XYZ file of C-alpha atoms in Angstrom:
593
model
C 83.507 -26.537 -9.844
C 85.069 -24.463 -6.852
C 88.295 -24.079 -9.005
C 88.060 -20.530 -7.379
C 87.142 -19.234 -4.376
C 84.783 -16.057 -3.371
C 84.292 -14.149 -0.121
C 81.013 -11.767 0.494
C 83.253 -9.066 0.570
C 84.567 -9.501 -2.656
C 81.160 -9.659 -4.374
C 81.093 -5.929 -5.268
C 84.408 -6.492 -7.323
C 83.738 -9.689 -8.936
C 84.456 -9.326 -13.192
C 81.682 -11.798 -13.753
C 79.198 -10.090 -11.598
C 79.506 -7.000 -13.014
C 79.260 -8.504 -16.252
C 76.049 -10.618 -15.637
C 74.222 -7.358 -14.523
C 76.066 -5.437 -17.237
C 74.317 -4.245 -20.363
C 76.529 -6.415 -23.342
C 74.556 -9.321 -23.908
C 76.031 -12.859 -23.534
C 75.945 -15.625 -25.603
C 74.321 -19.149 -24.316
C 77.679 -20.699 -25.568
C 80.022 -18.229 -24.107
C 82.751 -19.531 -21.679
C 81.859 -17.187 -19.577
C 79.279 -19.276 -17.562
C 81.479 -21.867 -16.654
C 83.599 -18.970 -15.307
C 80.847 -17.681 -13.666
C 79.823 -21.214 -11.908
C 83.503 -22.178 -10.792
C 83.345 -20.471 -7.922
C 83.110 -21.794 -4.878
C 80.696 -20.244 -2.788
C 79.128 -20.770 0.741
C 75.408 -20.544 0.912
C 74.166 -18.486 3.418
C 72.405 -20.338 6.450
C 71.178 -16.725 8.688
C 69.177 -13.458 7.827
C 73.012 -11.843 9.492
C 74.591 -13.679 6.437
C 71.696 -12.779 3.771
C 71.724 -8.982 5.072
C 75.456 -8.869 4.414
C 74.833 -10.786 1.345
C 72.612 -8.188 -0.052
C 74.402 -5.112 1.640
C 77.630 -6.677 -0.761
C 75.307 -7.250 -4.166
C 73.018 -4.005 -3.696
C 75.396 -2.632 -6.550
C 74.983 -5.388 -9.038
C 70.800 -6.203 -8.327
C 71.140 -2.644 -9.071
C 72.883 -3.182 -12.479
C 70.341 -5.767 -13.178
C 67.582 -3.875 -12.865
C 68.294 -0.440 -14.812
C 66.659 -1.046 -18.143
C 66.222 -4.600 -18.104
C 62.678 -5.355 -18.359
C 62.366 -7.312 -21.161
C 64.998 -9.599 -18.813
C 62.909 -8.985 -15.902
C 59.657 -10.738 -17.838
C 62.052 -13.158 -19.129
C 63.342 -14.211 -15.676
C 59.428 -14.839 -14.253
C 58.341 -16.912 -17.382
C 61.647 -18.988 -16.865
C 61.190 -19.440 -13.170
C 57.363 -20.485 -13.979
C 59.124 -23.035 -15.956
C 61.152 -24.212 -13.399
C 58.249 -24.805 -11.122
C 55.583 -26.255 -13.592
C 58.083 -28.407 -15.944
C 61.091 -29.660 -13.615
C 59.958 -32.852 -12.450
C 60.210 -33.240 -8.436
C 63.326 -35.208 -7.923
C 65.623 -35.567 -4.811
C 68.425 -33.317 -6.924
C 65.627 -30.958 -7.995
C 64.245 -30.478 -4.978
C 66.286 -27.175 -3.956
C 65.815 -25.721 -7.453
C 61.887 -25.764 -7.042
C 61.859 -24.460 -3.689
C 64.256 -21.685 -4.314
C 62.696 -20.634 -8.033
C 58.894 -20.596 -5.472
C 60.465 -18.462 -2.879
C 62.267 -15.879 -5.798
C 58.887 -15.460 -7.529
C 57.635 -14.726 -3.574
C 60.101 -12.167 -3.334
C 58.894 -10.447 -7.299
C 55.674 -10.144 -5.942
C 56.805 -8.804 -2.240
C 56.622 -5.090 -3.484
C 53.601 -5.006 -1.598
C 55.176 -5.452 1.777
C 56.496 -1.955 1.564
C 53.486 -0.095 0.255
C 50.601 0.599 3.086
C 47.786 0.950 0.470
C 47.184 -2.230 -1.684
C 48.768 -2.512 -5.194
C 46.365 -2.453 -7.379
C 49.077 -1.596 -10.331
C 52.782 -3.034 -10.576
C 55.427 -4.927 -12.206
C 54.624 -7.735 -11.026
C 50.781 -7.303 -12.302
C 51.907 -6.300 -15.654
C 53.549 -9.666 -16.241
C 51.789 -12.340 -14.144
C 48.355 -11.327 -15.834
C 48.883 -10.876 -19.576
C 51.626 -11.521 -22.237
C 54.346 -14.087 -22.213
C 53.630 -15.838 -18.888
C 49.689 -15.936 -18.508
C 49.669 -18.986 -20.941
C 51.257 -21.018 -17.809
C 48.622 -19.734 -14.989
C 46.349 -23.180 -15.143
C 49.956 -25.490 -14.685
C 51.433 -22.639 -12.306
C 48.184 -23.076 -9.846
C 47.793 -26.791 -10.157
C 51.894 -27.395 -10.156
C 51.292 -25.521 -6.457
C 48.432 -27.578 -5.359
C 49.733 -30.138 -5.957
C 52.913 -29.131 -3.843
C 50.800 -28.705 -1.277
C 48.933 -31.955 -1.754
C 52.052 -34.086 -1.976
C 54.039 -32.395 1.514
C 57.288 -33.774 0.208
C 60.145 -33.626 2.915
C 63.443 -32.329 1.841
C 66.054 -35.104 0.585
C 68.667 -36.237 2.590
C 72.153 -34.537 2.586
C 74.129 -35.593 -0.245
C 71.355 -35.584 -2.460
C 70.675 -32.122 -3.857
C 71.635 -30.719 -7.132
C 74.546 -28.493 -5.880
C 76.573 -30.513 -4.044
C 78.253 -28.605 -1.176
C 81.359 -29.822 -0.538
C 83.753 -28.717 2.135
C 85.018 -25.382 1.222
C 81.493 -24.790 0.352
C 79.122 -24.559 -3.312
C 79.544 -23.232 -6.389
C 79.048 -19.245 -6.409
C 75.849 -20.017 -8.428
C 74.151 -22.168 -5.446
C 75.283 -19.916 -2.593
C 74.040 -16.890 -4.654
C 70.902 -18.836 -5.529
C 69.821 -19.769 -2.127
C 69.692 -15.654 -1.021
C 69.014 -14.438 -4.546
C 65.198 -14.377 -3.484
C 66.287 -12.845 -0.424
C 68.295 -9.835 -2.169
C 66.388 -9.951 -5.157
C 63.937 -7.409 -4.247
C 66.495 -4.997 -3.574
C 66.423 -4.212 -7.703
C 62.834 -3.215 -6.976
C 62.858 -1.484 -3.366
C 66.252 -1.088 -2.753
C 65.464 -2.250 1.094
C 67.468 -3.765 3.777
C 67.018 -7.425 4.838
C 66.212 -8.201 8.446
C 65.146 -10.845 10.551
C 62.282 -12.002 12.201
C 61.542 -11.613 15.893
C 61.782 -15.302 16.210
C 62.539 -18.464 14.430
C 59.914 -19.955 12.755
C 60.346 -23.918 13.742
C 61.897 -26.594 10.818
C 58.874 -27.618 8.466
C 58.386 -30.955 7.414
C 57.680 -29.864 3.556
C 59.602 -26.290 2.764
C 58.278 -27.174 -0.612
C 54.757 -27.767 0.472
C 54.882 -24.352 2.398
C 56.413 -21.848 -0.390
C 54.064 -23.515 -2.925
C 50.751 -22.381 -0.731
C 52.049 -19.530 0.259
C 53.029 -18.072 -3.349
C 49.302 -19.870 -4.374
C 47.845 -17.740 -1.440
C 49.726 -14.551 -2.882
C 48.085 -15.093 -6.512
C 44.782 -15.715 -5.533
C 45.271 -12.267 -4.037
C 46.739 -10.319 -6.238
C 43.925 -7.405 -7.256
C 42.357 -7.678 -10.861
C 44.334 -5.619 -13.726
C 42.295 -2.658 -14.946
C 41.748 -4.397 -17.992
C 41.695 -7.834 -16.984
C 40.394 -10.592 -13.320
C 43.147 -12.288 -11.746
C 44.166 -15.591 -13.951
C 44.694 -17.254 -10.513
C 41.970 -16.730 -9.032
C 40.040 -17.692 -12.137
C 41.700 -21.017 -12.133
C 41.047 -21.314 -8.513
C 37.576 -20.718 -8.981
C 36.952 -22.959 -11.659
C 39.253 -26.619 -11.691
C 37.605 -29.474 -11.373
C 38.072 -33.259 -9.907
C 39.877 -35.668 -12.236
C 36.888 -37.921 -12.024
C 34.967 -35.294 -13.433
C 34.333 -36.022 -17.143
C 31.508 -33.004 -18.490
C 33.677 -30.635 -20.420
C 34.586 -27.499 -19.644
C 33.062 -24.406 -21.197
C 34.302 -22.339 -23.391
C 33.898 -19.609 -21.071
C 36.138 -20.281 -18.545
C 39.921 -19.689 -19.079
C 42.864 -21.331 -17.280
C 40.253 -24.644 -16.253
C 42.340 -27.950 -15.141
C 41.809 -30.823 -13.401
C 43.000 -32.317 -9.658
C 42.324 -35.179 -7.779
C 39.888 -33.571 -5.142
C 40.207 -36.890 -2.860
C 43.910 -35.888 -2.283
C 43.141 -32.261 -2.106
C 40.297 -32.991 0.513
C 42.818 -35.189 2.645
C 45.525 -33.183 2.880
C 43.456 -30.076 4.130
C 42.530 -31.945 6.441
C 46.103 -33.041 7.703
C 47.250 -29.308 7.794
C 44.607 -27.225 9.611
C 46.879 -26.383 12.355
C 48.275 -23.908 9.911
C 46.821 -19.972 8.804
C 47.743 -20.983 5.554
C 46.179 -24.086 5.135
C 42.800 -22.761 6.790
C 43.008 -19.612 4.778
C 43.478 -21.873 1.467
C 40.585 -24.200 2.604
C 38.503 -20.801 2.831
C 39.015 -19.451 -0.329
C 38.355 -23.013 -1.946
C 35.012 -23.575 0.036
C 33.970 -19.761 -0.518
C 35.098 -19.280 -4.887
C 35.109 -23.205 -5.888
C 31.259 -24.627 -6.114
C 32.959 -28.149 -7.718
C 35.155 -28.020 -4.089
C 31.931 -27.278 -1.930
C 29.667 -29.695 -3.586
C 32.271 -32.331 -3.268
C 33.393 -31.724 0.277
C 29.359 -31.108 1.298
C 28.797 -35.086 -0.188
C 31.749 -36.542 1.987
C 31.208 -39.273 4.316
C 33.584 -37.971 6.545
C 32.908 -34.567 6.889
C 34.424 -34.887 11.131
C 37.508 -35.426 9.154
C 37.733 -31.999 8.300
C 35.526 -30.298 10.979
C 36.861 -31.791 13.576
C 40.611 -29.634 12.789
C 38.500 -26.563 12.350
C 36.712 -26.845 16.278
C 39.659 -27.726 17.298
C 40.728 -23.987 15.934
C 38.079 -22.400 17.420
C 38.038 -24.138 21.052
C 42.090 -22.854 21.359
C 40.695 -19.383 20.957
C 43.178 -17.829 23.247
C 46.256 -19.565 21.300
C 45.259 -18.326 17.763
C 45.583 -15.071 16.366
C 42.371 -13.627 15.329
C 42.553 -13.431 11.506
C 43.112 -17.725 11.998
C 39.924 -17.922 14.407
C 37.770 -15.701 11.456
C 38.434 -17.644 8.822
C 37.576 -21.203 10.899
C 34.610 -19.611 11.944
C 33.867 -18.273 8.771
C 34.424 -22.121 7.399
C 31.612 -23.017 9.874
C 29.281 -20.563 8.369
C 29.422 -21.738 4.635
C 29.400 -25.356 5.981
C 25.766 -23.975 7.660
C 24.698 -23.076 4.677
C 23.790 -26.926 3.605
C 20.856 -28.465 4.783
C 22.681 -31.666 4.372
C 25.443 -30.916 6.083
C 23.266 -29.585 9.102
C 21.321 -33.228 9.447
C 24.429 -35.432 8.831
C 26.426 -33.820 11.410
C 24.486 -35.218 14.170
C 24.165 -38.894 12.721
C 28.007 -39.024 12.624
C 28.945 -40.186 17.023
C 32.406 -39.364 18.415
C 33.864 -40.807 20.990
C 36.668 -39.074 23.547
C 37.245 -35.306 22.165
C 40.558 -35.171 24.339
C 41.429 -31.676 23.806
C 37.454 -30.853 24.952
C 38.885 -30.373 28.288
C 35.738 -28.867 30.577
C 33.712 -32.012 30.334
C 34.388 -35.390 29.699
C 32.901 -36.173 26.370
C 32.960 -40.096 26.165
C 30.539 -39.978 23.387
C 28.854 -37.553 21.274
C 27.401 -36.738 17.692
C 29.451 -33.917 15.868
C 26.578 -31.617 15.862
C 26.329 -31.359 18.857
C 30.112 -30.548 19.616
C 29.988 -28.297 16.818
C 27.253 -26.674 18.899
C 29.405 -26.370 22.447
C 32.345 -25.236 20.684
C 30.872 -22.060 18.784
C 28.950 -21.320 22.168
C 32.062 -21.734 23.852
C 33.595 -18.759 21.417
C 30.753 -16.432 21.758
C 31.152 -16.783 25.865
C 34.818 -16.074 25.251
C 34.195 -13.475 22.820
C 31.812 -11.807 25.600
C 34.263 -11.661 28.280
C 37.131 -10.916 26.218
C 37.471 -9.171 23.000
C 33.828 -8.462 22.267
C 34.108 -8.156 18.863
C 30.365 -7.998 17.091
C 31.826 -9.253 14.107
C 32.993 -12.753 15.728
C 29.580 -13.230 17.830
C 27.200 -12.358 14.445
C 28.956 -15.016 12.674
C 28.847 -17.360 15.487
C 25.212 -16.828 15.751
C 24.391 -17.189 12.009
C 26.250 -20.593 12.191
C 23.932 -22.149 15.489
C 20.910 -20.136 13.216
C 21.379 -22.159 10.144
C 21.656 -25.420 12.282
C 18.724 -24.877 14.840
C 15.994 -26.162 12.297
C 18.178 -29.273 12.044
C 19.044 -29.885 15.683
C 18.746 -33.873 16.312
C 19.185 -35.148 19.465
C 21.278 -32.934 21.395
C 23.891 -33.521 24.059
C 22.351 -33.106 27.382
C 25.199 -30.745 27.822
C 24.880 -29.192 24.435
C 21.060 -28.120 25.510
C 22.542 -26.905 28.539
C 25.224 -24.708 27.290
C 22.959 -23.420 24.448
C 20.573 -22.270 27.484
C 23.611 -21.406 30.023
C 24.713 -18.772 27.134
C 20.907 -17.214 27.373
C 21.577 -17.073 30.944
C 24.791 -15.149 30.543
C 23.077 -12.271 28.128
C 20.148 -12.132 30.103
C 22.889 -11.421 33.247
C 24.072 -8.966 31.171
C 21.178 -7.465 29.768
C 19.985 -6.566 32.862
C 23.355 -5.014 34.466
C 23.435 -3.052 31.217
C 19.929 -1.776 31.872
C 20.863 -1.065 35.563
C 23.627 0.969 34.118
C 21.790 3.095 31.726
C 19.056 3.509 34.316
C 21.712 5.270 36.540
C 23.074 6.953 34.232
C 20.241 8.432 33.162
C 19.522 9.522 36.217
C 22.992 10.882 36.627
C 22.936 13.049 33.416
C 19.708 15.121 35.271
C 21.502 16.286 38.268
C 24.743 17.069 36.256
C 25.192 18.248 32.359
C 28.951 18.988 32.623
C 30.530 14.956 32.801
C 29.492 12.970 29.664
C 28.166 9.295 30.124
C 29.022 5.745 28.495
C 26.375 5.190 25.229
C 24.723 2.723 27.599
C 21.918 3.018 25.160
C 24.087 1.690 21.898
C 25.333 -1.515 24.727
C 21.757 -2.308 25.525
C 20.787 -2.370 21.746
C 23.246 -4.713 20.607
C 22.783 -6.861 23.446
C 18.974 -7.363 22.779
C 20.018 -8.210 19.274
C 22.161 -10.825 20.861
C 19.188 -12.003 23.219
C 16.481 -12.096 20.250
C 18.768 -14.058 18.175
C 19.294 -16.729 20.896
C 15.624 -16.943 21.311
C 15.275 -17.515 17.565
C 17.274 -20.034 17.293
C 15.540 -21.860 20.544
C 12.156 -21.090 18.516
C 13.414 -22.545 15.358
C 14.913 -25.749 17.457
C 10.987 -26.173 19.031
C 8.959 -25.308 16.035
C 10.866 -27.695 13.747
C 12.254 -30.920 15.521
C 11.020 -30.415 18.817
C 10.771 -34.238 18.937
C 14.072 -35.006 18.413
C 15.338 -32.850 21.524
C 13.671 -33.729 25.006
C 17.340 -32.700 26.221
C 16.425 -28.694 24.933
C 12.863 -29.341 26.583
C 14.197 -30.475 29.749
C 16.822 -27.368 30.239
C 14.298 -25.185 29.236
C 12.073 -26.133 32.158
C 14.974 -26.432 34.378
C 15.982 -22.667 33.586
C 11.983 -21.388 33.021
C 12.372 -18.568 35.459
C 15.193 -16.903 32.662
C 12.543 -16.697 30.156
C 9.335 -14.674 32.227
C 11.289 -11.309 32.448
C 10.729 -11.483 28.129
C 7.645 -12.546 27.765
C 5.970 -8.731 27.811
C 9.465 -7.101 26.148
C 8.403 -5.575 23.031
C 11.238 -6.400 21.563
C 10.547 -10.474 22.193
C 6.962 -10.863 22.801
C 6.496 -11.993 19.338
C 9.688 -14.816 19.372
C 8.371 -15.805 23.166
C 5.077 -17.167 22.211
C 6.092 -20.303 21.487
C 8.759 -20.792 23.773
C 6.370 -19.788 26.684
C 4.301 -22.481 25.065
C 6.316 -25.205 25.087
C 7.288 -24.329 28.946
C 3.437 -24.138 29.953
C 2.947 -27.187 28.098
C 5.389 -29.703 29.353
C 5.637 -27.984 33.326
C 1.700 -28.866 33.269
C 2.156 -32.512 32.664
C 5.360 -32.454 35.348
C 3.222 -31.182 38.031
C 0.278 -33.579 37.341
C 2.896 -36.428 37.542
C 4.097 -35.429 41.139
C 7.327 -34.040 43.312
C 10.576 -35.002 42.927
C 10.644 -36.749 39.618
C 13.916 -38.455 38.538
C 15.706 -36.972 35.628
C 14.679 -40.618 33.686
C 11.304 -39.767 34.416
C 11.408 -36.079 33.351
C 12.905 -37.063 29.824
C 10.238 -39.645 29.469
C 7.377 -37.043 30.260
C 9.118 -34.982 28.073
C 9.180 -37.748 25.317
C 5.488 -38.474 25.731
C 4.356 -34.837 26.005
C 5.731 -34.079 22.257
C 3.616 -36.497 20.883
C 0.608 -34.909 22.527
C 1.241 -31.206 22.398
C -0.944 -29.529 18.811
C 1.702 -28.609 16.337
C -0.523 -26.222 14.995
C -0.413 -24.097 18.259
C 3.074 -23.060 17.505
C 3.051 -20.079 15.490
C 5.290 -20.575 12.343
C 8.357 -17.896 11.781
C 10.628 -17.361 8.820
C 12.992 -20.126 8.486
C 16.682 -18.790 10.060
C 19.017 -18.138 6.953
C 22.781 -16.840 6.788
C 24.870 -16.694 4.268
C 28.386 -15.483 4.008
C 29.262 -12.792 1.693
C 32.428 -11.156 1.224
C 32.778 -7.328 2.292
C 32.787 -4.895 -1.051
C 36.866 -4.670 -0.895
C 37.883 -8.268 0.835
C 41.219 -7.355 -0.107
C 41.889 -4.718 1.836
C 41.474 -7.466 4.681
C 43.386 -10.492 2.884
C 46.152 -8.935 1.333
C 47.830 -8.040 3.933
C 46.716 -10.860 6.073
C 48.129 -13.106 3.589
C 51.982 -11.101 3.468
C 51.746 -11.145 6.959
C 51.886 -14.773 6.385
C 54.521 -15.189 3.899
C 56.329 -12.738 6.004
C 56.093 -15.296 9.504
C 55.980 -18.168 7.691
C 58.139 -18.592 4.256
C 61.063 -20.590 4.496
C 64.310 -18.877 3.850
C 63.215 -15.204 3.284
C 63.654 -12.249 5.857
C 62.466 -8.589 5.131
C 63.580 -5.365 7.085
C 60.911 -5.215 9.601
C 61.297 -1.951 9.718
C 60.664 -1.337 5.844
C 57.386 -2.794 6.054
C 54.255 -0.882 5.440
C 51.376 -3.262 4.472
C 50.490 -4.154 8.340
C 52.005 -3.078 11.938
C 54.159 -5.707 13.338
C 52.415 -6.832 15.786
C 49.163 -7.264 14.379
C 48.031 -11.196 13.875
């Protein structure tokens, strides 16, 4: 090999090019390929050199793609091949990641449409005929990619040796071919992105979920679901033994123990969070096996962690933690085990020293800790009903709160009923405003102060739900809602809360009776042990009983007009290897997360 040598610029001109992409077919056995692969050839190591690498080949991807479909479907069964049947050696190692990114680029069509495919080439072959037999192995082939986070081998040790003068013409046009090979569908320009992304530890590991993310995406055919998401929705643990049924296509097996850790490991990522997602929310073996862990902080802990950096994640991350959350909430089981597992020193919980406590109750700070961001911030309804649902499906479970948990839960009541009333100050102004003068029109105070009372009612459900179901597991709740009693009197003749306040105002009554008959200026000790007394002494049956607070996540009617282009937004900031025209893109604006 590298008998002969090749510049870009003579790519246009090159006999063997020209008759690769020609339309005379070529025999297996002619000499011709070892022609081809003599020459030596520099891979290209910027998007500068993959632009002019493309800009020099547009004519032959050109070539290759007039009347060549039958080679087209050809090509994607061979590189699903590649990627399912190649075992993972140190000399293979290029080969998979380069045949993961190509297949990447066959499906990027939809980076330069604004509406979502829905019909395409690459739908026409991934879903039926010669390459659906190879979805199950494709999908767990990626997993397990992703499971294993293989590091790239050393120099020296990959399948195309690159010697001085540079590779064979074969390896440098391999390593852009998934760069240019779109061109043959879009005929685009390659560009870079604003920034470098920083080295990965696994290349492998991140093409694999990212192309897995892609599939799971792709829209069903008209005649036909996705394959991939079908096997997505339906593999099983390898310790799993009942058999599958016959009704479910493209089933396989995977060691969910590896699976489990590994999510865990990679949370930092969109990717890995967005894959976690779609497992937890279209995989009932996944959720029932990661809902009878033992060491569910091991994977909520990453996801908090999300949540409490608010400011340094992009939105569509922070949705689909929360989002998490909220199908975690769903399990009653989940909700009591969280607060029987104890932490000790949260370092990155950086307002208050945490030295020690239970994961429910930091699970509880954090989300309250969003929705006060949310608030002052972006004040997006969609993040705070989510948040709330999440605390709603927990508050029948709360078990021995954080002192500063029950604070914060009753600081955030504090802060809407702040707001509440500056909102109703507003709209009382305005009101009066819009009767001296009908020419200047006024805010829709009346639309603020609605969906603030929603927030406010919900709170005091979830305090009423807390009291009415384990109100003897929380004297810390009791004693901040005493401390704070004054918040709750402007409520207790709202018609929109006098029902939800009953009980609260109860409670308060109750236990600020016993305080006064016990004297002034009570230590905090001796509050908490009132407190602890008084719940054994207070009627149960004098707190009215409410329907029990349950939310459950469900998908909007067209979730992929959300995650398709959330996920190529991905591949575009995160694949290894592969730059697109910025400027050809049409799926999402460029600056969107």
């Amino acid at each position: 090999m590298g008998s002969n040598s090749s510049r870009i610029s003579d790519l246009p001109k090159n006999e063997y090019l020209k008759k690769l992409s020609g339309t005379e077919s070529v025999s297996e056995n002619d000499p011709f390929w070892n022609q081809l692969l003599s020459f030596s050839f520099p891979a290209p190591t910027s998007s500068t050199e993959l632009k002019l690498l493309e800009e020099a080949t547009i004519s032959v991807c050109r070539s290759l793609g007039c009347d060549s479909e039958d080679l087209l479907e050809e090509l994607v069964c061979c590189l699903m091949q590649l990627i399912t049947d190649v075992p993972l050696l140190d000399i293979t190692y290029d080969i998979s990641v380069e045949a993961i990114s190509t297949m990447v680029v066959f499906l990027s069509c939809q980076l330069f449409h604004k509406e979502v495919l829905r019909q395409s080439i690459s739908h026409k072959y991934l879903m039926r005929g010669r390459c659906l037999p190879y979805t199950s192995k494709l999908v767990k082939t990626l997993l397990y990619n992703f499971i294993r986070q293989e590091k790239p081998p050393p120099p020296g040790a990959h399948v195309f040796s690159q010697q001085s003068e540079g590779g064979g013409l074969l390896y440098g046009l391999a390593s852009g071919v998934a760069t240019g090979l779109w061109t043959v569908f879009t005929l685009g320009g390659v560009g870079s992105k604003a920034a470098a992304a920083p080295a990965l530890a696994s290349p492998l590991a991140n093409q694999s979920l990212l192309l897995l993310l892609v599939l799971a995406n792709l829209t069903d055919a008209a005649d036909a679901p996705n394959p991939y998401r079908q096997a997505i929705m339906s593999f099983k643990n390898t310790q799993d033994n009942s058999p599958f049924p016959s009704s479910i296509p493209h089933a396989f097996q995977i060691n969910f123990n590896s699976l489990y850790t590994a999510l865990c490991e990679q949370q930092t990522s969109d990717q890995a969070t967005l894959l976690l997602y779609t497992l937890l929310h279209q995989n009932s073996n996944i959720r029932t096996y990661m809902l009878a862990r033992t060491d569910m902080e091991s994977l909520v802990l990453p996801i908090l962690e999300i949540l409490y950096h608010v400011e340094e994640r992009n939105s569509h991350h922070v949705y689909m933690a929360l989002i998490i959350l909220l199908i975690l909430t769903e399990d009653d089981g989940f909700n009591r085990s969280i607060h029987e597992v104890i932490l000790k020193n949260i370092t990155w919980y950086s307002e208050r020293v945490l030295t020690e406590i239970s994961l429910g109750s930091l699970l509880i700070l954090v989300v309250i800790r969003t929705i006060q961001y949310n608030m002052t911030r972006t004040r997006d309804k969609y993040l705070h009903t989510n948040c709330l649902a999440a605390l709603a499906n927990m508050s029948a479970q709360f078990r021995s709160l954080h002192q500063y948990a029950a604070q914060r839960i009753i600081s955030l009541f504090s802060l809407l009923s702040k707001k509440h009333n500056k909102v109703l100050e507003q709209a009382t102004q305005s009101l009066r405003g819009s009767l001296s003068s009908n020419d200047v029109p006024l805010p829709d105070y009346a639309q603020d102060l609605n969906v603030i009372e929603e927030v406010i009612r919900m709170m005091l459900e979830i305090i009423n739900s807390c009291l009415t179901n384990s109100l003897h597991h929380n004297p810390n709740l009791v004693y901040a809602l005493l401390y704070k009693r004054d918040l709750f009197e402007q409520f207790q003749t709202h018609p929109s809360f006098q029902d939800i306040m009953q009980n609260i105002d109860l409670v308060i009554n109750f236990f600020n009776s016993r305080l006064l008959q016990a004297g002034a200026e009570l230590s905090v000790e001796r509050v908490l042990e009132i407190i602890k007394q008084g719940v054994v002494a207070l009627p149960k049956d004098r707190l009215k009983k409410f329907p029990e607070l349950k939310f459950k996540y469900v998908e909007e009617e067209q979730p992929e007009e959300f995650f398709i282009p959330y996920v190529w937004s991905l591949v575009y900031n995160s694949a290894v290897g592969l730059y697109w025209n910025a400027q050809d893109i049409q799926l999402f604006t460029m600056d969107s997360d």
